[in-house]
Tab-separated table of C-alpha atoms and ligand atoms in Angstrom:
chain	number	residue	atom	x	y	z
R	1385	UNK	CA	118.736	67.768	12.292
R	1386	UNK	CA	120.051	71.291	12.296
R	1387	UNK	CA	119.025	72.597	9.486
R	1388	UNK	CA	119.790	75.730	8.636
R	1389	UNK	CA	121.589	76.422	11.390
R	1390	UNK	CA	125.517	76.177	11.317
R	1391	UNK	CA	125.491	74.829	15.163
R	1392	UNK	CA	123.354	72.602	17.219
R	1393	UNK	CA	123.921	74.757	20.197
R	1394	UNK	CA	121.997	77.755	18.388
R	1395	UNK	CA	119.579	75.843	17.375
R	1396	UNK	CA	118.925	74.357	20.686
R	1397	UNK	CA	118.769	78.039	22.503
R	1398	UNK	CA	116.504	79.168	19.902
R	1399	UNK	CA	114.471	75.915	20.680
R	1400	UNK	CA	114.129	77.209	24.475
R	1401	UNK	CA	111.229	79.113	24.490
R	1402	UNK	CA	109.126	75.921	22.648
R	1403	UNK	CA	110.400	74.024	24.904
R	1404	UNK	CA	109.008	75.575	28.008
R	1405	UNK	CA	105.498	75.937	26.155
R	1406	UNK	CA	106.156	72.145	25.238
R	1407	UNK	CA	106.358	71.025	28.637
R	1408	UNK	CA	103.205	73.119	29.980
R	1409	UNK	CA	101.192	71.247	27.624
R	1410	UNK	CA	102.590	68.020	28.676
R	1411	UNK	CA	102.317	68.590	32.570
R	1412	UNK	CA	99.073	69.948	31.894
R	1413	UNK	CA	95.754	68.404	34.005
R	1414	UNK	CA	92.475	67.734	32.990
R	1415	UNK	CA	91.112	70.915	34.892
R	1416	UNK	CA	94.158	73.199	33.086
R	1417	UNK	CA	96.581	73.766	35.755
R	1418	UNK	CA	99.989	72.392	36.070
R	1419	UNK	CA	100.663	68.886	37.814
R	1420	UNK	CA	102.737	65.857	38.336
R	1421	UNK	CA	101.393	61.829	38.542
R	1422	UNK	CA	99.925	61.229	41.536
R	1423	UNK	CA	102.333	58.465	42.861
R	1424	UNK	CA	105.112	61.105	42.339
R	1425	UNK	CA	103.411	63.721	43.676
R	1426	UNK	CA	103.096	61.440	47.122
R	1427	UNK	CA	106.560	60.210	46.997
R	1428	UNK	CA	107.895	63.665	47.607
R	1429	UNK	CA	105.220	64.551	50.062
R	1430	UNK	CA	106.205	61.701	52.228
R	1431	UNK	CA	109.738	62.518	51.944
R	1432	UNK	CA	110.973	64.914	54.845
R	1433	UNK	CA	113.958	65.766	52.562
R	1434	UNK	CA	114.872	65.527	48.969
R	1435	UNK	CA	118.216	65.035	48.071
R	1436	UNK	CA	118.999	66.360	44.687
R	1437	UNK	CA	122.316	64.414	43.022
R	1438	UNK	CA	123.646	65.691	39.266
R	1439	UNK	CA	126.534	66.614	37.460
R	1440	UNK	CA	127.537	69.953	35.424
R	1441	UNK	CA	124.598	72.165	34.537
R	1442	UNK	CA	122.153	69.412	35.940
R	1443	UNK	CA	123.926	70.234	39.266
R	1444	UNK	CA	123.322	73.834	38.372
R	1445	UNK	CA	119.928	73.357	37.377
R	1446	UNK	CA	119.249	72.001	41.015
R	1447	UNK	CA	120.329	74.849	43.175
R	1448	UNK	CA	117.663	76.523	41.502
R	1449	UNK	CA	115.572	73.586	42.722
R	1450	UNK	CA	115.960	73.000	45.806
R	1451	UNK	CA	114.875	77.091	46.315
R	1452	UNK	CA	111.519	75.968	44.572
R	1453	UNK	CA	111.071	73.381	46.873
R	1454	UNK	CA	111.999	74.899	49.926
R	1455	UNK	CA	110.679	78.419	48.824
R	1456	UNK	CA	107.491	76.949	47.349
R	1457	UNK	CA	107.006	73.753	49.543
R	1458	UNK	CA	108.559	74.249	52.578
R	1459	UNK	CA	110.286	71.169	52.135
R	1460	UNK	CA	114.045	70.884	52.944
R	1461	UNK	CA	116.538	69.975	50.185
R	1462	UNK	CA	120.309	69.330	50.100
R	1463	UNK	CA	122.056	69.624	46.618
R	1464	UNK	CA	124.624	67.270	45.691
R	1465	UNK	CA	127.347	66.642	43.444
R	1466	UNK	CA	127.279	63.602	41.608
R	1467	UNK	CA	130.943	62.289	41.960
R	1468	UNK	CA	131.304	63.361	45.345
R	1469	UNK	CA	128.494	61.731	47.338
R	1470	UNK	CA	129.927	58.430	47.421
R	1471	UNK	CA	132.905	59.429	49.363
R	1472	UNK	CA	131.351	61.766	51.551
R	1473	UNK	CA	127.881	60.807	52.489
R	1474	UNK	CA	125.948	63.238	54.399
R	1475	UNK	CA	123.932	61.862	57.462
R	1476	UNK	CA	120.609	61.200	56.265
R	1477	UNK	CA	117.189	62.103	56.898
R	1478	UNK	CA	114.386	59.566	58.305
R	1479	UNK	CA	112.940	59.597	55.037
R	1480	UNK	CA	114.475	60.923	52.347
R	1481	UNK	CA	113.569	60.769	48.503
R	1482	UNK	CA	116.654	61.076	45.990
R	1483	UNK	CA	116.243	63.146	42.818
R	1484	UNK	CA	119.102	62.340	39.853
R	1485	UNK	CA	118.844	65.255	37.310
R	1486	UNK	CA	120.738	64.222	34.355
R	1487	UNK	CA	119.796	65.120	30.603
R	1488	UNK	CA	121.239	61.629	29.037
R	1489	UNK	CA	120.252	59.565	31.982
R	1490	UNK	CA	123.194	57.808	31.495
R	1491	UNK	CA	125.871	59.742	33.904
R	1492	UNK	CA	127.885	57.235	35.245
R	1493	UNK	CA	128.658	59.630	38.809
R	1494	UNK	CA	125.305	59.800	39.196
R	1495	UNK	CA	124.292	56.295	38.701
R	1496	UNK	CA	127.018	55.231	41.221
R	1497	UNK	CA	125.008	57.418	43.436
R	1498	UNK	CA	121.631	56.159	42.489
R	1499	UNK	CA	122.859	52.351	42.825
R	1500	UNK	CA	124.347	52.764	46.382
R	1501	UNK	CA	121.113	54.546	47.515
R	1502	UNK	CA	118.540	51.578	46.031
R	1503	UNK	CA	120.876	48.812	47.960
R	1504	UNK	CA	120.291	51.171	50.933
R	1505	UNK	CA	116.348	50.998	50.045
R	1506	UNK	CA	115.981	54.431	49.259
R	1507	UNK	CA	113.087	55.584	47.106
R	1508	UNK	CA	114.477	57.488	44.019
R	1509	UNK	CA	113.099	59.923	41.438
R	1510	UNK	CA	114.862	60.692	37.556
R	1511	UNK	CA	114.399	63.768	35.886
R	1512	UNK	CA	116.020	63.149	32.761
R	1513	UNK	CA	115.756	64.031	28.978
R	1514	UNK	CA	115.656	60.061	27.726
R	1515	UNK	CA	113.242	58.060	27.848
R	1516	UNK	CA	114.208	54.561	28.735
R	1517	UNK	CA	117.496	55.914	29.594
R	1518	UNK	CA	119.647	53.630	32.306
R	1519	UNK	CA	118.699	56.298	35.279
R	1520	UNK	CA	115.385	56.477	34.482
R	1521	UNK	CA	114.902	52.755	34.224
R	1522	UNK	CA	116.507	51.934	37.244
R	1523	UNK	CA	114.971	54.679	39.275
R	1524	UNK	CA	111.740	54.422	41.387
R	1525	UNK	CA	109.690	57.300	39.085
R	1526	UNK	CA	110.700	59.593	35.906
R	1527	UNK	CA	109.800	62.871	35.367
R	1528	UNK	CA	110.664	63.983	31.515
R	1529	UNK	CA	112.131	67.151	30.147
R	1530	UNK	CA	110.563	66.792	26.969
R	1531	UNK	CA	113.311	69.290	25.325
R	1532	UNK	CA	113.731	66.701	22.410
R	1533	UNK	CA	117.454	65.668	21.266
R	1534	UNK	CA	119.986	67.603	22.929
R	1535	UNK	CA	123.082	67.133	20.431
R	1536	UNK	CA	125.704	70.071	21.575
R	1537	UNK	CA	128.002	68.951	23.626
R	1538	UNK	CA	127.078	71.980	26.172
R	1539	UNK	CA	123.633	72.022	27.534
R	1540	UNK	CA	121.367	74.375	27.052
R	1541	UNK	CA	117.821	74.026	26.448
R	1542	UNK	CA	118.095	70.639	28.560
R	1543	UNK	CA	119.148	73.396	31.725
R	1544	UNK	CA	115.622	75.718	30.952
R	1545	UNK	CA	113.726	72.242	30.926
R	1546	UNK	CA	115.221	71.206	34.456
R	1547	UNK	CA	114.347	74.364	36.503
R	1548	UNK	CA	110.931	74.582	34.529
R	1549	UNK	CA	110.177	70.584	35.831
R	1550	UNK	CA	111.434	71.106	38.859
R	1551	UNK	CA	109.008	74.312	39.318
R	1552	UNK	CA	106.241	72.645	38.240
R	1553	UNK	CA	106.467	69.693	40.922
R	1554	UNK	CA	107.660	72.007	43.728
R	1555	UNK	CA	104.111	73.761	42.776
R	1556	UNK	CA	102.661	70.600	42.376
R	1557	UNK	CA	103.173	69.351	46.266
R	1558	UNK	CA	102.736	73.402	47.386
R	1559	UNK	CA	99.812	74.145	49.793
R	1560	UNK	CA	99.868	77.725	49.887
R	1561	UNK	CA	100.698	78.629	45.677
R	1562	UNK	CA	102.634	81.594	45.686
R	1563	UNK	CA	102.420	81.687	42.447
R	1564	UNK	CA	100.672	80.638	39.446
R	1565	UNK	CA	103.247	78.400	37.370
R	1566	UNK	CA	101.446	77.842	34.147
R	1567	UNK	CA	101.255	81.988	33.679
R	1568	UNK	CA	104.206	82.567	34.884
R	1569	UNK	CA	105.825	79.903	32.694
R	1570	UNK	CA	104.066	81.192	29.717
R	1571	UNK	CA	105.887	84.903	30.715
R	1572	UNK	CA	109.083	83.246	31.017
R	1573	UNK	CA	108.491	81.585	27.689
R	1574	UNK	CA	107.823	85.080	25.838
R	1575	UNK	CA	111.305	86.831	28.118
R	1576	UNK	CA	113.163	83.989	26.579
R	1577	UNK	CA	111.897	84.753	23.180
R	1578	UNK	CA	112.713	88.035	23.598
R	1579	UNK	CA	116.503	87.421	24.898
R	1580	UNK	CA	116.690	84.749	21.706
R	1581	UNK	CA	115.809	87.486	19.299
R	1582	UNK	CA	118.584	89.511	20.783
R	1583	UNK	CA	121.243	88.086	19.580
R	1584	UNK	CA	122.733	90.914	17.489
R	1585	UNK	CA	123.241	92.775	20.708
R	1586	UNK	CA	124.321	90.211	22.471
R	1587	UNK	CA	127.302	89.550	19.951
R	1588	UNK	CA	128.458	93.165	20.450
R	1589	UNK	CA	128.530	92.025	23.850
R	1590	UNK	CA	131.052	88.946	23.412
R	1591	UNK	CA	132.595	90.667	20.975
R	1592	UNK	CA	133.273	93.797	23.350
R	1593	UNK	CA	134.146	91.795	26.322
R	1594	UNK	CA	135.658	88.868	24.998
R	1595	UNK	CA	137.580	88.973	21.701
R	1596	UNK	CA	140.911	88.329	23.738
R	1597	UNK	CA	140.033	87.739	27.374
R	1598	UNK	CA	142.082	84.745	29.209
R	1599	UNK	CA	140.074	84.431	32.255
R	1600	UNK	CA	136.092	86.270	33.145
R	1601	UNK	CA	134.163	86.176	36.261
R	1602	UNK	CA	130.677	85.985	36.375
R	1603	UNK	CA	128.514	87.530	39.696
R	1604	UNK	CA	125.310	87.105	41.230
R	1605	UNK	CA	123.850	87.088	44.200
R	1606	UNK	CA	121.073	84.701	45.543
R	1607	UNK	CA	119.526	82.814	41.988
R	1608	UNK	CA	121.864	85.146	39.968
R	1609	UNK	CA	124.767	83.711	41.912
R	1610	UNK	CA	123.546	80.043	40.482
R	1611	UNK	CA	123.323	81.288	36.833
R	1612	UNK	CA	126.336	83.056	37.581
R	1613	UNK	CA	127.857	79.413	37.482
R	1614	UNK	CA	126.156	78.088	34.808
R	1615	UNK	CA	127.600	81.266	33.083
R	1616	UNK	CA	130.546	80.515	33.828
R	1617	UNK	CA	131.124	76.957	32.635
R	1618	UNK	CA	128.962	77.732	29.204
R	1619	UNK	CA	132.083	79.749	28.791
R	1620	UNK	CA	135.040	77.919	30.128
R	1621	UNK	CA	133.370	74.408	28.042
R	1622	UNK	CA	133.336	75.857	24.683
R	1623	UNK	CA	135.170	78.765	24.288
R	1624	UNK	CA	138.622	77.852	26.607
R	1625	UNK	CA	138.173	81.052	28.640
R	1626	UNK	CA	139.362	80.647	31.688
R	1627	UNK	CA	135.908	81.465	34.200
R	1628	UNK	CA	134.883	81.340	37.610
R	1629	UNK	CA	131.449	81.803	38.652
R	1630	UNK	CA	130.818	83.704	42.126
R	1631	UNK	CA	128.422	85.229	44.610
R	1632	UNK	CA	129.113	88.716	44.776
R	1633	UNK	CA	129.859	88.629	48.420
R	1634	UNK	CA	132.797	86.411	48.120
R	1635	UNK	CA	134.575	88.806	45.943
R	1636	UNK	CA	136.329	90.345	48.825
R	1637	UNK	CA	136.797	87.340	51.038
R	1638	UNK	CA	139.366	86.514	48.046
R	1639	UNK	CA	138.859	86.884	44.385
R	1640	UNK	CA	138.655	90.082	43.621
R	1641	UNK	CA	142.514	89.937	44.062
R	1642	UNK	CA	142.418	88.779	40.402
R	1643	UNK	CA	140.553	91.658	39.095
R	1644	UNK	CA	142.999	93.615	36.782
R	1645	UNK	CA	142.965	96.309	33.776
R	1646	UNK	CA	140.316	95.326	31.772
R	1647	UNK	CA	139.376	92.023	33.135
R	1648	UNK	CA	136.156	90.567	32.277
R	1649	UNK	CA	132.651	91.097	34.708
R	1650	UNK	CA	129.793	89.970	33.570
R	1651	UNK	CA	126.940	90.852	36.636
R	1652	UNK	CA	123.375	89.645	36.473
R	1653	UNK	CA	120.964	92.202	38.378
R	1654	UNK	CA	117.340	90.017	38.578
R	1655	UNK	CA	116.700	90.026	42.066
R	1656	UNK	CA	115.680	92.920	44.080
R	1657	UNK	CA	116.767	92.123	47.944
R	1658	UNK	CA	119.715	91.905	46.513
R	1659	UNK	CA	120.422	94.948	43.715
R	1660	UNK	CA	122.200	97.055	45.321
R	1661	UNK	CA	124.409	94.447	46.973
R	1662	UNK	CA	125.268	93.326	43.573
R	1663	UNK	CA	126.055	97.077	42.034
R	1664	UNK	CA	128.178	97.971	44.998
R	1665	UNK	CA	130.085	94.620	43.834
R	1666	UNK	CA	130.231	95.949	40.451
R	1667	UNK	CA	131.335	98.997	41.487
R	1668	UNK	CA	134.026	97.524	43.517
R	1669	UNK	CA	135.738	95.734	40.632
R	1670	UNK	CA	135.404	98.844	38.444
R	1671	UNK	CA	137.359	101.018	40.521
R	1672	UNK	CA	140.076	98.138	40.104
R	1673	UNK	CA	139.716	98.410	36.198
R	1674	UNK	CA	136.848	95.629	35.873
R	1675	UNK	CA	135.604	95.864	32.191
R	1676	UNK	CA	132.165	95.205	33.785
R	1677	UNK	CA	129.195	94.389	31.930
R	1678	UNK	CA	125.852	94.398	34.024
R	1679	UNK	CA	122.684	92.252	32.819
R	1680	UNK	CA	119.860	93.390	34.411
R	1681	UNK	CA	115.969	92.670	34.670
R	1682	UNK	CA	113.312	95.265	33.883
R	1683	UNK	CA	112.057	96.609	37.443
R	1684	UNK	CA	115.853	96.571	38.590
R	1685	UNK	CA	117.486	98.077	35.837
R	1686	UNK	CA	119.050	100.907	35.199
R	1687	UNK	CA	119.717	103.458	32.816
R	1688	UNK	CA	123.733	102.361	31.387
R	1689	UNK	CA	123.075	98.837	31.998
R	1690	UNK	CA	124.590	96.807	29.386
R	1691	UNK	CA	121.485	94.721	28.718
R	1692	UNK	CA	117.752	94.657	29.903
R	1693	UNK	CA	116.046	91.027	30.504
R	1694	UNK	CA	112.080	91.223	30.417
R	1695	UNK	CA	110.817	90.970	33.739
R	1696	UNK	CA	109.819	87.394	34.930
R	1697	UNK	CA	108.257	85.897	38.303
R	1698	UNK	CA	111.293	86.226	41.018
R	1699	UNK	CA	112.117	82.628	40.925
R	1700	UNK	CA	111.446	81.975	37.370
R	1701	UNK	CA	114.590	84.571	36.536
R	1702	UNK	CA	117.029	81.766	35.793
R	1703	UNK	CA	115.583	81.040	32.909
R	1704	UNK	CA	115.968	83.764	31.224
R	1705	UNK	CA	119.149	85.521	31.988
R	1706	UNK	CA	121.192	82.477	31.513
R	1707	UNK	CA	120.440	82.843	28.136
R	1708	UNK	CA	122.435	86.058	27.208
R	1709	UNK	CA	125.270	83.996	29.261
R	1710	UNK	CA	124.537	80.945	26.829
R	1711	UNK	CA	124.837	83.234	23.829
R	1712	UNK	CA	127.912	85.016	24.669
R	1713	UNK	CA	129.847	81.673	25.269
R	1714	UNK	CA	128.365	81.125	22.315
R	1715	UNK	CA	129.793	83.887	20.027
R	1716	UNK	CA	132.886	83.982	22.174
R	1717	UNK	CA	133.823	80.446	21.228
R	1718	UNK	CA	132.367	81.488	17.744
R	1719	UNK	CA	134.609	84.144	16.633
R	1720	UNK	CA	137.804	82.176	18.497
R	1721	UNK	CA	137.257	79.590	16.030
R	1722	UNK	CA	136.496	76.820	18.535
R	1723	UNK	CA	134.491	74.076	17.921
R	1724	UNK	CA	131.417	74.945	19.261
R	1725	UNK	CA	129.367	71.715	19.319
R	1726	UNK	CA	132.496	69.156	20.319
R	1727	UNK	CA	134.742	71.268	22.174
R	1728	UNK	CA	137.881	69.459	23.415
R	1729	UNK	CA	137.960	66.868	25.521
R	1730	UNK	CA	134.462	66.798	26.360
R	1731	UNK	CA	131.308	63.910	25.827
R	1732	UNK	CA	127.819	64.591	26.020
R	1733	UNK	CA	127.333	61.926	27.870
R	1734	UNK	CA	130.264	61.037	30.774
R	1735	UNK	CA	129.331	57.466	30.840
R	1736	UNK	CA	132.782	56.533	32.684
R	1737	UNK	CA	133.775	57.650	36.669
T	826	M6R	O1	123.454	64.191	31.090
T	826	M6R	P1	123.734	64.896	32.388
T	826	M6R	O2	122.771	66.010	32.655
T	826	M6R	O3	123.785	63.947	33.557
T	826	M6R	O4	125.160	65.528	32.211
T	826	M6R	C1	125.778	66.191	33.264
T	826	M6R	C2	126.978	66.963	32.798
T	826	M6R	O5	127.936	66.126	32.227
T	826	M6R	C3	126.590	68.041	31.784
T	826	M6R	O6	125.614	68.913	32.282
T	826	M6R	C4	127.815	68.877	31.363
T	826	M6R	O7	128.244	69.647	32.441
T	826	M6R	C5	127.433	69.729	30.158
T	826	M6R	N1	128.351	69.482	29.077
T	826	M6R	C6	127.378	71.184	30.471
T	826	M6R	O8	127.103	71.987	29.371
């Protein structure tokens, strides 16, 4: 039920920060630290490489993964579109372990995907909102999001809940811990509480960039580039704006042909190695009349940055600067009068091919 609130889709982003708390409690071990079931815990240790299939944000939500895994676990990980893979096969691994992320469980693309692989005798992992939903039945081993209902149309509390499972196993099958997930989780949970409570500013900010735009780009570099894209089709999804999400150094190899008067930037500045890559590419499009708006994480921020995300564990930044991205689509689509929980011609669930 939504309450008081006049959208699902706010309520779910306020929801975010609970949700991450939620799922520390429920991945939570006897001795306190963070963990996965044994048997699942094995099946990705045995595997020599995962092989992460989704759709959408799910698909967004595992490029973050597969850096967990390989940044956290050494363990190699290819990222796949859902509706592609059954045309284009990649060579496989000796022993690989396939991992559907999927909210509803029910994505048609991706079952297709998970079907083909069991025929092959592949072993198969779900990490899925539903309980009981077809991928999760039909799939070796389940790992829930525990996010409760997701009703809007776009995802958003279902994306936080991906990355924060898929941190939590990466940890899980770690040797060396490079960092302590439970804290940092608990940080992340308090940044996102803090970017939730900001949504008066970050209404100026649609409002400012927005009110009128056709198309907006979105830049990143490294994780940024990833929420970049998840940016990008919060906006295009409900509010009609045309939007392209991009790693900052591909501007020039192409795009930044497109940059006019007053068109659109939206850069997220989270990751040091990268900072002053990302402001030169800010700077770039300004100087060809870029209306530029830079979100940027305490530690790397500077002063005239449009908006300051509390600082979070490097790989943990995800989930907290897509929300400002989430709430801009939000307001954008708001104050065009769209609908923001159905928007055209979408599902919730894409249950056909
Ligand atoms: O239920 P799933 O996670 O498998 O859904 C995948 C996509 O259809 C979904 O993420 C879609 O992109 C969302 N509407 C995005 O907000």
């Amino acid at each position: 039920e939504k309450g008081a609130y006049p959208h699902y889709m706010l309520k779910e982003m306020d929801e975010q920060p609970s949700v991450i708390r939620k799922i520390s409690k429920a991945y939570e071990s006897e001795l306190g630290d963070l963990t996965i079931a044994p048997e699942i815990k094995q099946a990705l240790q045995q595997a020599d490489r995962l092989y992460i299939i989704a759709a959408g944000t799910s698909y967004h939500a595992g490029l973050v993964g597969k850096q967990y895994f390989e940044k956290m676990a050494q363990k190699p990980v290819e990222v796949h579109i859902s509706s592609e893979f059954g045309y284009n096969m990649p060579l496989l691994s000796q022993k690989p372990l396939f991992i559907f992320i999927t909210q509803s469980g029910e994505t048609a693309d991706s079952r297709q995907v998970l079907v083909k692989i069991k025929e092959l005798g592949y072993p198969s992992l779900t990490i899925t909102n539903v309980q009981g939903s077809t991928l999760s039945r039909e799939a070796d081993h389940t790992l829930l999001l525990h996010a409760g209902p997701e009703i809007a149309v776009a995802s958003t509390k279902a994306y936080v809940a991906q990355i924060a499972v898929l941190a939590i196993a990466a940890y899980a099958i770690a040797e060396d811990k490079v960092m302590d997930v439970k804290q940092e989780l608990a940080i992340a949970a308090n940044a996102i509480q803090v970017m939730v409570d900001a949504k008066a500013a970050i209404e100026e900010i649609a409002l400012a960039y927005l009110p009128i735009a056709r198309n907006a780009f979105f830049i990143g570099r490294n994780m940024d580039y990833y929420v970049a894209m998840e940016g990008a089709l919060k906006l295009k999804e409900i509010s009609y704006i045309q939007a392209e999400g991009f790693a900052g150094g591909e501007l020039k190899h192409g795009t930044i042909a497109l940059i006019e008067e007053g068109t659109p930037v939206f850069a997220l500045v989270t990751q040091e190695a990268v900072a002053l890559n990302i402001r030169g590419n800010v700077k770039e499009v300004a100087a060809r009349g870029a209306h530029a708006c830079i979100i940027a994480m305490e530690g790397v921020a500077e002063e005239g940055d449009h908006l300051v995300l509390p600082q979070v564990h490097e790989l943990l930044t995800p989930l907290v600067a897509v929300v400002p991205l989430q709430l801009i689509s939000y307001y954008a689509a708001l104050h065009r009068r769209c609908d923001v929980d159905k928007p055209r011609n979408l599902a919730k669930s894409v249950t056909v091919e």
